[in-house]
Coordinates of C-alpha atoms in Angstrom, one line a residue:
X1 CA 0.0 0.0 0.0
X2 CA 1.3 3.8 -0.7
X3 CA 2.5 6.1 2.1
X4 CA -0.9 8.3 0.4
X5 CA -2.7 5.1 0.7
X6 CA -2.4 4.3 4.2
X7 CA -2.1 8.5 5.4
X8 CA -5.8 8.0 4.2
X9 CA -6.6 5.2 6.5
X10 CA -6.1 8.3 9.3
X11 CA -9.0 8.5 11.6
X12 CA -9.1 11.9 13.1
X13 CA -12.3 11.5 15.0
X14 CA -10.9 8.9 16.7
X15 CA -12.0 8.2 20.1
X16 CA -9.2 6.3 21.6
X17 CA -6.4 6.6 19.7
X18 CA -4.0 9.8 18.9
X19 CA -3.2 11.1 15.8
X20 CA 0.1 10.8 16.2
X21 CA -0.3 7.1 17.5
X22 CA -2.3 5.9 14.4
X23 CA 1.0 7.4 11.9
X24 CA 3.0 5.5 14.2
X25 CA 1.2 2.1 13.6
X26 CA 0.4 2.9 9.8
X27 CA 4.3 3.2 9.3
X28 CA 4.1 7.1 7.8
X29 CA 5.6 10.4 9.2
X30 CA 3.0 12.3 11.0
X31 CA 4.1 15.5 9.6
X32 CA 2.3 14.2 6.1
X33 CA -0.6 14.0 7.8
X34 CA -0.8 17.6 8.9
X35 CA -1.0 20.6 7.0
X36 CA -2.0 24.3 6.7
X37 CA -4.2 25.8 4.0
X38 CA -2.5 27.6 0.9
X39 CA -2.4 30.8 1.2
X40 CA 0.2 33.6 -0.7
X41 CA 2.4 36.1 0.9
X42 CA -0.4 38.9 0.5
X43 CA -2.6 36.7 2.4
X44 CA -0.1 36.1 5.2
X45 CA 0.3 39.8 5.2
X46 CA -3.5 40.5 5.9
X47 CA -3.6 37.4 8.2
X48 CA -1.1 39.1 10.4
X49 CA -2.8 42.5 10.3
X50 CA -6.5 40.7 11.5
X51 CA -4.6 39.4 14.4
X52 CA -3.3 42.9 15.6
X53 CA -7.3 43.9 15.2
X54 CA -8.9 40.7 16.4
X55 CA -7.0 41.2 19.6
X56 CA -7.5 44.5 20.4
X57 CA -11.6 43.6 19.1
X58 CA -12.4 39.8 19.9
X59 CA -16.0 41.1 19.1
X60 CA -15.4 41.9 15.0
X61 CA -16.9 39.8 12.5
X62 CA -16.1 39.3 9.0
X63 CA -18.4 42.8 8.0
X64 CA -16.7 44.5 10.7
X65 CA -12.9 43.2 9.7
X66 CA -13.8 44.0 6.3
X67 CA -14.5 47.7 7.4
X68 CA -11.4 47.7 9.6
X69 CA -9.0 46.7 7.0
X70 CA -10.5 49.2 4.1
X71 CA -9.3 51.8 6.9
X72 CA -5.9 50.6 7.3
X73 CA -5.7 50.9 3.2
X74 CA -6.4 47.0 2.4
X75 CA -9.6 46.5 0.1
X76 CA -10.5 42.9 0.3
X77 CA -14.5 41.4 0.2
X78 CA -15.9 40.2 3.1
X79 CA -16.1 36.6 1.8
X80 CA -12.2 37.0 1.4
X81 CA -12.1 38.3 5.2
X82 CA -14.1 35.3 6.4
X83 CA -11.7 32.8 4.6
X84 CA -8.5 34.2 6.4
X85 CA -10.4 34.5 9.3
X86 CA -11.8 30.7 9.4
X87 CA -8.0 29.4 8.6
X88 CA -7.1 31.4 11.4
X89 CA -9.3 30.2 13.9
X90 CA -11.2 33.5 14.8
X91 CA -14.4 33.9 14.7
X92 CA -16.4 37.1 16.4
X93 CA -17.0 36.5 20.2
X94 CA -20.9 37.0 20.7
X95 CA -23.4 34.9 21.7
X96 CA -24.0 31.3 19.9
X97 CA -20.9 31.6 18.2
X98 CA -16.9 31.3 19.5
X99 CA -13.8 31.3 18.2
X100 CA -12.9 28.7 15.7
X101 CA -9.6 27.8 17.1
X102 CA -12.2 25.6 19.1
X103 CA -14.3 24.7 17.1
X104 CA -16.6 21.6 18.8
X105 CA -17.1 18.2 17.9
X106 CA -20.3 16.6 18.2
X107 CA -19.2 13.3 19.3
X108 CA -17.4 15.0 22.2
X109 CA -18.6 15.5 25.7
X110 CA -18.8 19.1 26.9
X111 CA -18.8 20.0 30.5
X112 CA -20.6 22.5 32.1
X113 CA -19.0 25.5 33.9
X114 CA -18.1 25.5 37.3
X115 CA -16.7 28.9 38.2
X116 CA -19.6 31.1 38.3
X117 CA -18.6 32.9 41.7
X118 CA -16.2 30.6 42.9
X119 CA -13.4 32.3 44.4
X120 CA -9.9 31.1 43.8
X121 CA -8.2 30.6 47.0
X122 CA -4.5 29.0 46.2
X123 CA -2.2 27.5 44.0
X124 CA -3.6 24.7 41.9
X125 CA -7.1 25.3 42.6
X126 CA -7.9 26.1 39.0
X127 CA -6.1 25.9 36.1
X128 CA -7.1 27.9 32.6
X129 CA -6.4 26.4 29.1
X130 CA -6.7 27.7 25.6
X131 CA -5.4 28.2 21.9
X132 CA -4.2 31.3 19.8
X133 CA -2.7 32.6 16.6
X134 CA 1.0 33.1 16.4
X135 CA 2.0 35.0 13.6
X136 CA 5.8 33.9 11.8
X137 CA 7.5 35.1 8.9
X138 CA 6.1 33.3 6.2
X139 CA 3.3 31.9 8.0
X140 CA 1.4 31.2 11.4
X141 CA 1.6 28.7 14.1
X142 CA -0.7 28.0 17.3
X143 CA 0.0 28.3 20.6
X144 CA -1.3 27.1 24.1
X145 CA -0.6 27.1 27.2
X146 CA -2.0 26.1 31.2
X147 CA -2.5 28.7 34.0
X148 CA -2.6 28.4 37.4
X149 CA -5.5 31.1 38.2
X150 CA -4.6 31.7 41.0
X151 CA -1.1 32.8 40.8
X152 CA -1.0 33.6 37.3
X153 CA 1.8 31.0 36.8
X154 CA 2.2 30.0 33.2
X155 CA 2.9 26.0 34.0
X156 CA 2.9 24.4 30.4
X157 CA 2.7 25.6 27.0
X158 CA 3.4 24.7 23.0
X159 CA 3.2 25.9 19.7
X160 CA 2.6 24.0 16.7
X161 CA 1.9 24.7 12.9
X162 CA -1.5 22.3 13.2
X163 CA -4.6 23.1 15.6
X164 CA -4.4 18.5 16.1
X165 CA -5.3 17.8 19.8
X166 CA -1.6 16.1 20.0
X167 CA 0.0 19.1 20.9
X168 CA -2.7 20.2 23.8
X169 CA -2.6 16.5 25.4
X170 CA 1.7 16.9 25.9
X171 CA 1.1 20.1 27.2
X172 CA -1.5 19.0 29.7
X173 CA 1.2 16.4 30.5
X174 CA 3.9 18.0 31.2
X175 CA 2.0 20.6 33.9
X176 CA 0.1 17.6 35.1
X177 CA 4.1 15.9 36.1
X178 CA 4.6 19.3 38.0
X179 CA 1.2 19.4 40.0
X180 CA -2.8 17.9 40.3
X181 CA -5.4 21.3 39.8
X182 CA -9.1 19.9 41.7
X183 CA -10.5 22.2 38.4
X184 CA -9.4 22.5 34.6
X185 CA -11.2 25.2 32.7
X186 CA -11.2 25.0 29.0
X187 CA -13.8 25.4 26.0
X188 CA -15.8 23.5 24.1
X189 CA -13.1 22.9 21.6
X190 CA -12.8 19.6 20.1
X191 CA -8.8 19.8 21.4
X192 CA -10.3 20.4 24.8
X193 CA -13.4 17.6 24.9
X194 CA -10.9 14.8 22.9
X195 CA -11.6 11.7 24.9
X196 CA -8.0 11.4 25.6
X197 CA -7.5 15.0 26.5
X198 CA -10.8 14.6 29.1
X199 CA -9.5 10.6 30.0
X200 CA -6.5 12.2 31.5
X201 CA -8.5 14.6 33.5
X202 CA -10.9 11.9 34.6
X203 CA -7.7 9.7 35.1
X204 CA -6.3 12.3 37.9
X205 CA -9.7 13.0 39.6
X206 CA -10.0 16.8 38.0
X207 CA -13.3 18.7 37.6
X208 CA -13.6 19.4 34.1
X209 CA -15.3 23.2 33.8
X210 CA -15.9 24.6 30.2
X211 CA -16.7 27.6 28.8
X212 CA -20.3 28.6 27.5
X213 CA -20.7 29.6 24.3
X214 CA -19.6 32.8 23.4
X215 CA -18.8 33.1 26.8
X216 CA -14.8 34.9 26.5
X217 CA -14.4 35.9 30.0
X218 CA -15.2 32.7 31.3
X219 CA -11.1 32.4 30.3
X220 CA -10.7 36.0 31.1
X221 CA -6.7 35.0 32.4
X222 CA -6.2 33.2 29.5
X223 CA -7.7 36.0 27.0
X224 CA -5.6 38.7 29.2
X225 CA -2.2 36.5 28.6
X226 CA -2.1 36.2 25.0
X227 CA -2.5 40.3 24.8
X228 CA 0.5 40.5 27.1
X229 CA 2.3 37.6 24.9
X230 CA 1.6 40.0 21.7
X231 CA 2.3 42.9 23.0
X232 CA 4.9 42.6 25.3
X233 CA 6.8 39.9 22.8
X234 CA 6.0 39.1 19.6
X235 CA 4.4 42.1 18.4
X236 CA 8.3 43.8 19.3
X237 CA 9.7 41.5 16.9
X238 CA 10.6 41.6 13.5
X239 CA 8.4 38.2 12.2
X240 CA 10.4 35.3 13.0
X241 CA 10.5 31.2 11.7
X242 CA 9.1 28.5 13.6
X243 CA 12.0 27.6 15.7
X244 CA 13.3 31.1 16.5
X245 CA 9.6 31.7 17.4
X246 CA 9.7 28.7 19.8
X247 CA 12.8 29.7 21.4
X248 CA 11.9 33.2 22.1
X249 CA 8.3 32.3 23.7
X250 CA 10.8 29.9 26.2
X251 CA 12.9 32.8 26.9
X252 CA 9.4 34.7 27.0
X253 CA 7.6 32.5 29.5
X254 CA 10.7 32.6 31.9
X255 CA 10.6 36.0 31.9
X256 CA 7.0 36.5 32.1
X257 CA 6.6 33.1 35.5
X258 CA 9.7 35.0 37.2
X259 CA 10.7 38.9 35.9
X260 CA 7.3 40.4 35.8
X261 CA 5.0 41.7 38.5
X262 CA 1.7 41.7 38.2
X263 CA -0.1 44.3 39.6
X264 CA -3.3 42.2 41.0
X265 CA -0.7 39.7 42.8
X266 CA 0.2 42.8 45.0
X267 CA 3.5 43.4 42.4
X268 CA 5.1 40.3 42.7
X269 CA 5.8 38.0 40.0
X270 CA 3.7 34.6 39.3
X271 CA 6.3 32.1 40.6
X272 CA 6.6 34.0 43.8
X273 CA 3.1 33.4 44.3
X274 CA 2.3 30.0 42.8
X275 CA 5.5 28.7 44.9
X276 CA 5.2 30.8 48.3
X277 CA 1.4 30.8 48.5

């Protein structure tokens, strides 16, 4: 059988096993499997410029973008707009609709939420998870990470060229080595509601709380992070590859657990907090 062949045989739906795991026993590279739309270095360009806009207004639509860009000198159609904006993973933030970085799977369990007027008390009582767009030089990438709510403590994160689950489950991993949350917020995304994303939840006795629909500051530490990665990093940068991306957001996230005070943590940084608390 071809290596085309058998990257068909790929379930991605799968309910038990990984991506990654199904490349593995199909004998093909997992990179073949993945991929990211085609799109032109004009296209990049506008992609980039949506994201500066998106973040400073997670409320715009496609009409809205549209008007947004014609004032920044970029005539496009809106049908154009909605196209960059769909491979991006936005979508406006209103209700009955999210952001498409998320976008759910009907054959996944959702939770409900469970932080309506809870207060957060210490360390590891809640962590917050999510997804965003990272521009690069000729392209994009996606980035999550785990926060401790609490402290503000970036514990995991990871960027990757695909929006797969695969790169979510090994960051939930590799905070879940360091500590046990009793809650894990997320939304309805079908990275978030995988069955093996929510087995190892279930696996460690953790609540699973998810967003509502449309709901962005049910993740309002989350959403408040990836501003302060744009705009206190990447944003500063001249556009940068994959890997020099990567390295920087490591340098980035040091910085940001152990240099920077936060002004609702009583000016300390979120390591002083998430380890002295």
């Amino acid at each position: 059988m071809t290596h085309e062949k058998r990257a068909g045989l790929i379930d991605r739906g799968h309910s038990d096993i990984s991506i990654s795991r199904q490349a593995e026993l199909l004998d093909i590279s997992r990179s073949s499997i993945y991929y990211q739309p085609v799109v032109n270095e004009e296209e990049i360009r506008i992609m980039h410029r949506i994201d500066r806009i998106f973040t400073d207004w997670p409320t715009f639509g496609s009409r809205t973008m549209r008007a947004a860009l014609k004032r920044k000198g970029i005539p496009i159609c809106r049908e154009h707009v909605a196209r960059l904006m769909r491979i991006m993973g936005l979508e406006a933030i209103y209700p009955k609709k999210r952001a498409n970085t998320s976008i759910p799977d009907n054959t996944h369990r959702t939770y409900p939420y469970l932080l309506r007027g809870v207060s957060i008390e210490r360390p590891d009582h809640v962590w917050g998870t999510d997804i965003t767009y990272v521009p690069l030089k000729d392209g994009w990438a996606y980035l999550t990470a785990i926060m401790d709510w609490f402290s503000r403590y970036v514990i995991s994160w990871e960027l990757s060229l695909t929006m797969e689950s695969d790169f979510c489950i090994s960051t939930l991993n590799r905070a879940l080595a360091s500590a046990i949350p009793d809650i894990h917020n997320s939304d309805q995304g079908s990275q978030f509601t995988a069955h093996e994303y929510t087995g190892i939840l279930r696996e460690h006795s953790i609540k699973i709380s998810m967003d509502g629909r449309g709901r962005c500051l049910d993740n309002i530490f989350t959403e408040r992070l990836w501003r302060t990665v744009k705009y206190d990093h990447l944003y500063l940068l001249d556009r940068r590859d994959y890997k020099e991306t990567r390295f920087g957001l490591a340098d980035f996230f040091t910085r940001y657990n152990t240099k920077r005070p936060h002004q609702s943590l009583n000016y300390q940084t979120p390591a002083e907090v998430y380890f002295n608390s």
